[in-house]
PDB file of C-alpha atoms in Angstrom:
ATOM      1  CA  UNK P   1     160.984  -9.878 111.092  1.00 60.00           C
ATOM      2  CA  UNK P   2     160.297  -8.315 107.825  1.00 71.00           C
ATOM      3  CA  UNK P   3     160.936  -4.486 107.849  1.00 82.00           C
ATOM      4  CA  UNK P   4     159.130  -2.146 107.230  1.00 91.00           C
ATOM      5  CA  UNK P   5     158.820  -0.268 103.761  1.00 95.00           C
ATOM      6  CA  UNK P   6     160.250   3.220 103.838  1.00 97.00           C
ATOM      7  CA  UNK P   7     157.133   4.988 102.243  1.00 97.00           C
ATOM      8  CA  UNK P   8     154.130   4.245 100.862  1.00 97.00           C
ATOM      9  CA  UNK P   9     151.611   6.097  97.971  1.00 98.00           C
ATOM     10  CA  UNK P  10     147.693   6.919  97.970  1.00 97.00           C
ATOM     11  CA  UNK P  11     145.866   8.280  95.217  1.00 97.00           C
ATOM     12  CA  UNK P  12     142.197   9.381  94.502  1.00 97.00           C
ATOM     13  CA  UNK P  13     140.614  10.590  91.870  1.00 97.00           C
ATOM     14  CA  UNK P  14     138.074  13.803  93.044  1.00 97.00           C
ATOM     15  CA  UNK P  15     135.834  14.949  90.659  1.00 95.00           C
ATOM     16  CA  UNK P  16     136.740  18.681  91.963  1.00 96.00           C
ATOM     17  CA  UNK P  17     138.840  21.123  90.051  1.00 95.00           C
ATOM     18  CA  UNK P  18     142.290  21.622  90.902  1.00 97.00           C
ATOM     19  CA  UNK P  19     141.533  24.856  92.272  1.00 97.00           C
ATOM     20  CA  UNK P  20     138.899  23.649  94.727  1.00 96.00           C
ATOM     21  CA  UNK P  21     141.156  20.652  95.705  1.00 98.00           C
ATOM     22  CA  UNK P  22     144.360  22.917  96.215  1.00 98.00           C
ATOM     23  CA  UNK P  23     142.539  25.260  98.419  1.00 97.00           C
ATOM     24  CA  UNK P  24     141.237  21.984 100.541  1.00 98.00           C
ATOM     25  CA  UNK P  25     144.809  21.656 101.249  1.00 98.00           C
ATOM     26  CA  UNK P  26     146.551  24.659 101.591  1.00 98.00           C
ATOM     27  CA  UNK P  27     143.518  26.549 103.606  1.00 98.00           C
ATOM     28  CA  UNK P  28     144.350  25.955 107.212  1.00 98.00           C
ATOM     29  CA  UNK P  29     140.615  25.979 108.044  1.00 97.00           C
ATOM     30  CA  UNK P  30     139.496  23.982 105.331  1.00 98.00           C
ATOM     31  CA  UNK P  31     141.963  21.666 106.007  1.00 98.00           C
ATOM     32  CA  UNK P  32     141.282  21.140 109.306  1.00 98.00           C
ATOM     33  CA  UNK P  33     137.906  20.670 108.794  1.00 97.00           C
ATOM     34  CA  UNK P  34     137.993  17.458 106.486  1.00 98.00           C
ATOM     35  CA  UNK P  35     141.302  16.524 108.699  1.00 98.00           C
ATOM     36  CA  UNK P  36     139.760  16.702 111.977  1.00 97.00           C
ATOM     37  CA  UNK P  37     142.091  19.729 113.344  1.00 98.00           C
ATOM     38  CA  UNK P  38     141.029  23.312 114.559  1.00 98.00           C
ATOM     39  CA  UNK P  39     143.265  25.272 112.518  1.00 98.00           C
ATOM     40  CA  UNK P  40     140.980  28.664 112.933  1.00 97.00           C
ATOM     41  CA  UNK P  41     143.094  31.769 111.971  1.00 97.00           C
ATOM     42  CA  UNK P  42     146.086  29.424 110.835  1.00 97.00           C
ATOM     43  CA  UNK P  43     147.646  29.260 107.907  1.00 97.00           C
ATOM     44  CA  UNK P  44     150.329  27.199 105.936  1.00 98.00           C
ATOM     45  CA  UNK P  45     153.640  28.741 105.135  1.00 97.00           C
ATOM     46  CA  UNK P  46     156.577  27.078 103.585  1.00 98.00           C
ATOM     47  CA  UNK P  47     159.594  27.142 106.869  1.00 98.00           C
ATOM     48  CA  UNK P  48     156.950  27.701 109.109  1.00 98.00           C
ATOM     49  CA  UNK P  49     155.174  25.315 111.917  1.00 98.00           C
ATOM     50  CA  UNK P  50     151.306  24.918 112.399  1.00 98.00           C
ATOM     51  CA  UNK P  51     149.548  23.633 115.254  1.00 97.00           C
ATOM     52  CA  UNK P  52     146.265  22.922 116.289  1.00 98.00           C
ATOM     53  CA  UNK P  53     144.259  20.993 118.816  1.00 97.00           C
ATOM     54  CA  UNK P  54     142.936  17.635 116.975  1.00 97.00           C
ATOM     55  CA  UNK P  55     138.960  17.303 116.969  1.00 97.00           C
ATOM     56  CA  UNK P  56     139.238  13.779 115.541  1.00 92.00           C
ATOM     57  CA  UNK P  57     136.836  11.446 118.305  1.00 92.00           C
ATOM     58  CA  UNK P  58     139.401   9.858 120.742  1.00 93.00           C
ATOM     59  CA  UNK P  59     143.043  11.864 119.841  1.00 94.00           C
ATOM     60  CA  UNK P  60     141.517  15.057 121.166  1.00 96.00           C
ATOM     61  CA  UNK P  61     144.199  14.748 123.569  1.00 95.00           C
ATOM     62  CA  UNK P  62     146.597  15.509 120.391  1.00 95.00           C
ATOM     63  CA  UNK P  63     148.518  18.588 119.517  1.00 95.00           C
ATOM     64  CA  UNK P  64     148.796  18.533 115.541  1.00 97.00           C
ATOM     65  CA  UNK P  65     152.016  20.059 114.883  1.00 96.00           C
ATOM     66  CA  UNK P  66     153.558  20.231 111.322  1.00 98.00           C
ATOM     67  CA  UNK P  67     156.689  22.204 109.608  1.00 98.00           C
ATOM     68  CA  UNK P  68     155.143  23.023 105.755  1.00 98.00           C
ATOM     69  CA  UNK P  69     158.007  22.087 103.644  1.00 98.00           C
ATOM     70  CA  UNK P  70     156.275  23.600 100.218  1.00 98.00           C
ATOM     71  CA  UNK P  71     153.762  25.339  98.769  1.00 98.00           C
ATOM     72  CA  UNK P  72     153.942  25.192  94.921  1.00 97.00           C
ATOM     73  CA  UNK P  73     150.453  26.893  93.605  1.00 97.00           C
ATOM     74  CA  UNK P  74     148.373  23.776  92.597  1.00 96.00           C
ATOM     75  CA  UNK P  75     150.677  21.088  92.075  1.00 98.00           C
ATOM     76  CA  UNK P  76     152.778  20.447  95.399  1.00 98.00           C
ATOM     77  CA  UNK P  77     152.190  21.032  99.211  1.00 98.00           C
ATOM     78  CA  UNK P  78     154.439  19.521 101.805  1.00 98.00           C
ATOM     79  CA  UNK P  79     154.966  19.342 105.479  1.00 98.00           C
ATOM     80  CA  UNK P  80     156.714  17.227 108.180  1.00 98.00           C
ATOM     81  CA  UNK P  81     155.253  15.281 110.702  1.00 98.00           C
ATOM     82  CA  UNK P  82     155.948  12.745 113.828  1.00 98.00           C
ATOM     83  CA  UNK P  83     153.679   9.831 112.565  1.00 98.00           C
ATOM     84  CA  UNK P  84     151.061   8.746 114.761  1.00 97.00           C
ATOM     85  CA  UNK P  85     152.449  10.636 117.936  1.00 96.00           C
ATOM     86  CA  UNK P  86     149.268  10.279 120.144  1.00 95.00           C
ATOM     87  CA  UNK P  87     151.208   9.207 123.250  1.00 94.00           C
ATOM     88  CA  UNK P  88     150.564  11.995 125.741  1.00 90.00           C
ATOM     89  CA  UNK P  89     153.522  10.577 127.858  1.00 92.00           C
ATOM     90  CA  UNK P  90     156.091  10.506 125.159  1.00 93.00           C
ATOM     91  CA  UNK P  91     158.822  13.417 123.836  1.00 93.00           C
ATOM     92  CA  UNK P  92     158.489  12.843 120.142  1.00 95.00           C
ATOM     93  CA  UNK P  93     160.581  16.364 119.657  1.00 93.00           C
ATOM     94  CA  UNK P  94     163.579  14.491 119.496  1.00 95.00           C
ATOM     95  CA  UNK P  95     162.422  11.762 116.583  1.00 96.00           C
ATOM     96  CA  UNK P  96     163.124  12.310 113.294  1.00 97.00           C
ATOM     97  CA  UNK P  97     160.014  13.377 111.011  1.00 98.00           C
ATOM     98  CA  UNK P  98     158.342  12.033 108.046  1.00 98.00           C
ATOM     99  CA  UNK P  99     157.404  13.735 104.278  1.00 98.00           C
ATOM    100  CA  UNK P 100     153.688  14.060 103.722  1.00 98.00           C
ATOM    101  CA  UNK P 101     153.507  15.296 100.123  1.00 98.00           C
ATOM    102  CA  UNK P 102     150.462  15.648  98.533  1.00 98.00           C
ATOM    103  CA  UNK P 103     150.910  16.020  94.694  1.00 98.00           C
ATOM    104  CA  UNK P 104     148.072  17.023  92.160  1.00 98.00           C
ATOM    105  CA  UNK P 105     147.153  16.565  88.544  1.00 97.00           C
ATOM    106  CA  UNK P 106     144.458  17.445  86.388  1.00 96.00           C
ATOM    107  CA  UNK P 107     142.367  14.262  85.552  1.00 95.00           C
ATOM    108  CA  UNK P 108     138.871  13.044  83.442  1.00 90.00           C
ATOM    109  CA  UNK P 109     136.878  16.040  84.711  1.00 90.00           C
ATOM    110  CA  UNK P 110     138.245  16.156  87.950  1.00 95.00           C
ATOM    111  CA  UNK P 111     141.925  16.038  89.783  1.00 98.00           C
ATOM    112  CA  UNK P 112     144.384  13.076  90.663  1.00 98.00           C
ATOM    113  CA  UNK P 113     145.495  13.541  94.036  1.00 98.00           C
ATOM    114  CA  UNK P 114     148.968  11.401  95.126  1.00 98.00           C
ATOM    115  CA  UNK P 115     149.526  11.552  99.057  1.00 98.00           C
ATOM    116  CA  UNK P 116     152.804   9.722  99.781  1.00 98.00           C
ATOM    117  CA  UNK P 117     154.223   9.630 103.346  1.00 98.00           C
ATOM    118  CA  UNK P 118     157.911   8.916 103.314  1.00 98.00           C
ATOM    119  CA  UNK P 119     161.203   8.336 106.185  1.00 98.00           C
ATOM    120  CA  UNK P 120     160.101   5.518 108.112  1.00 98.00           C
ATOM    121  CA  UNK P 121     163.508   4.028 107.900  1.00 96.00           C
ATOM    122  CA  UNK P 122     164.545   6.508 110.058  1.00 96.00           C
ATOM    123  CA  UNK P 123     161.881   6.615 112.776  1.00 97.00           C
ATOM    124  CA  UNK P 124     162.409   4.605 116.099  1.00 95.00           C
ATOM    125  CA  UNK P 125     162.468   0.861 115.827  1.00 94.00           C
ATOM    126  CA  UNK P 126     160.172   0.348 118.982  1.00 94.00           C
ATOM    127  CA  UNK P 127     157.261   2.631 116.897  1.00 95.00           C
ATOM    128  CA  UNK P 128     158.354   1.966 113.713  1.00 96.00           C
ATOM    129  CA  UNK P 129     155.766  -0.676 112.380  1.00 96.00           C
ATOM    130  CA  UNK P 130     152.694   1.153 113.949  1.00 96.00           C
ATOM    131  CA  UNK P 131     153.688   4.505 113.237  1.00 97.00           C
ATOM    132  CA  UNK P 132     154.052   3.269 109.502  1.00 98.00           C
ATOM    133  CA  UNK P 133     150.721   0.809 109.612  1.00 96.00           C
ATOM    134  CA  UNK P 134     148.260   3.673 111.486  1.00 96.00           C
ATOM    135  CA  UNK P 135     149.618   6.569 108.920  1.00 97.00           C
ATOM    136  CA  UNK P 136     149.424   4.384 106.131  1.00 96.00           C
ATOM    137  CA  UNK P 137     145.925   3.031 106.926  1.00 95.00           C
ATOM    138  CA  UNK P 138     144.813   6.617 108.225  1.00 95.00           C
ATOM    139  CA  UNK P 139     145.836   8.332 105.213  1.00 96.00           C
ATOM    140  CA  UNK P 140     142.583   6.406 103.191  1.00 95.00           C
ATOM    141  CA  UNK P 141     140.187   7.103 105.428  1.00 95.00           C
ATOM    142  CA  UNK P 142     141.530  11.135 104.943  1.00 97.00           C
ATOM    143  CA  UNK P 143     141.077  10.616 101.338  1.00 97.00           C
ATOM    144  CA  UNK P 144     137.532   9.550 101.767  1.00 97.00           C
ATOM    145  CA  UNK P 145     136.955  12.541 104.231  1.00 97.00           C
ATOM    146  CA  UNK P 146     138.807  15.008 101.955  1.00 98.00           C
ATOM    147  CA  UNK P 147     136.503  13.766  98.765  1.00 97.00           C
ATOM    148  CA  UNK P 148     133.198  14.084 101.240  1.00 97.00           C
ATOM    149  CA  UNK P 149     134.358  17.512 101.984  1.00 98.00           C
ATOM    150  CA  UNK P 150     134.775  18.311  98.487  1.00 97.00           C
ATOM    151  CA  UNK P 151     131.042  17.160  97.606  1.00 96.00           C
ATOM    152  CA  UNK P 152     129.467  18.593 100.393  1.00 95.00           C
ATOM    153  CA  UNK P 153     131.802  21.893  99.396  1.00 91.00           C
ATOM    154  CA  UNK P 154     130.062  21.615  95.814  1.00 87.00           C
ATOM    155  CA  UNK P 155     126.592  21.384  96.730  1.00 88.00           C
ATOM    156  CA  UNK P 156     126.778  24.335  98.648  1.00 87.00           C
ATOM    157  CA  UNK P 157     128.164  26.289  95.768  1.00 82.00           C
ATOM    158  CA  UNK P 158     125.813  25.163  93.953  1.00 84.00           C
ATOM    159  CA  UNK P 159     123.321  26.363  96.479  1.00 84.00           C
ATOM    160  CA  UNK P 160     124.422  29.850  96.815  1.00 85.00           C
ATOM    161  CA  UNK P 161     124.938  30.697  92.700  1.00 77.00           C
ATOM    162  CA  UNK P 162     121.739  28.604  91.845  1.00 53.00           C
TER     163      UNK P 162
END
């Protein structure tokens, strides 16, 4: 059986400024609302967990729960996860995590967003190759929510100073 890669790389090019990406990440509301996670009156603080009941049709039954890692002002936010823990009957408290780092860069009238999930080496053999298939194919279908977010989030500026 082959194994299964370690990490693996998205990118997407928004046509949003840096600024209006970064705050799509490191706003706790805003990100929950293109992630599909009520983060109301949370925020993201490096050494710090976050949590939040997922809204996301069918994993409503799932408590989002992340340790940020880093916050560097437009260029790097981090946290740690347990990849595709859905399983209301399982402990995942006791698995290792994985790296999401999202990683920005100014680009052609817009930004050049890098997500890269890493440490599924490390996670348990028996929910290794899903855990590492679901985030992997979950993370673009985020992208395309996070850039739909960002459009809609431009029209209505638009709207209000126009």
């Amino acid at each position: 059986m082959k194994p299964v890669p370690n990490s693996f790389e998205r990118k997407i090019t928004l046509r949003s400024p840096r600024p209006h990406v970064w705050r799509a990440l490191v706003d706790a509301e805003a990100f929950g609302q293109w992630f599909g996670v009520a983060l109301e009156g949370r925020r993201f603080i490096a050494g710090e967990w976050t949590q939040g009941q997922v809204t996301y049709p069918g994993y409503e039954h799932v408590l989002w729960n992340v340790l940020v890692e880093r916050v560097e002002p437009q260029q790097l936010f981090s946290f740690r996860w347990h990849p595709y823990a859905v399983n209301p009957k399982i402990d995942y408290s006791q698995e290792p995590t994985t790296l999401v780092k999202f990683e920005l860069q100014d680009y052609e009238n817009g930004t050049l967003l890098k997500v890269s999930e890493s440490g599924f080496a490390h996670i348990p053999d028996v929910r290794q190759k899903e855990a590492y298939y679901m985030d992997s194919r979950g993370w673009e279908e985020q992208l395309s929510r996070l850039e739909h977010f960002l459009t809609e989030s431009e029209r209505a500026r638009e709207r209000e100073g126009g």
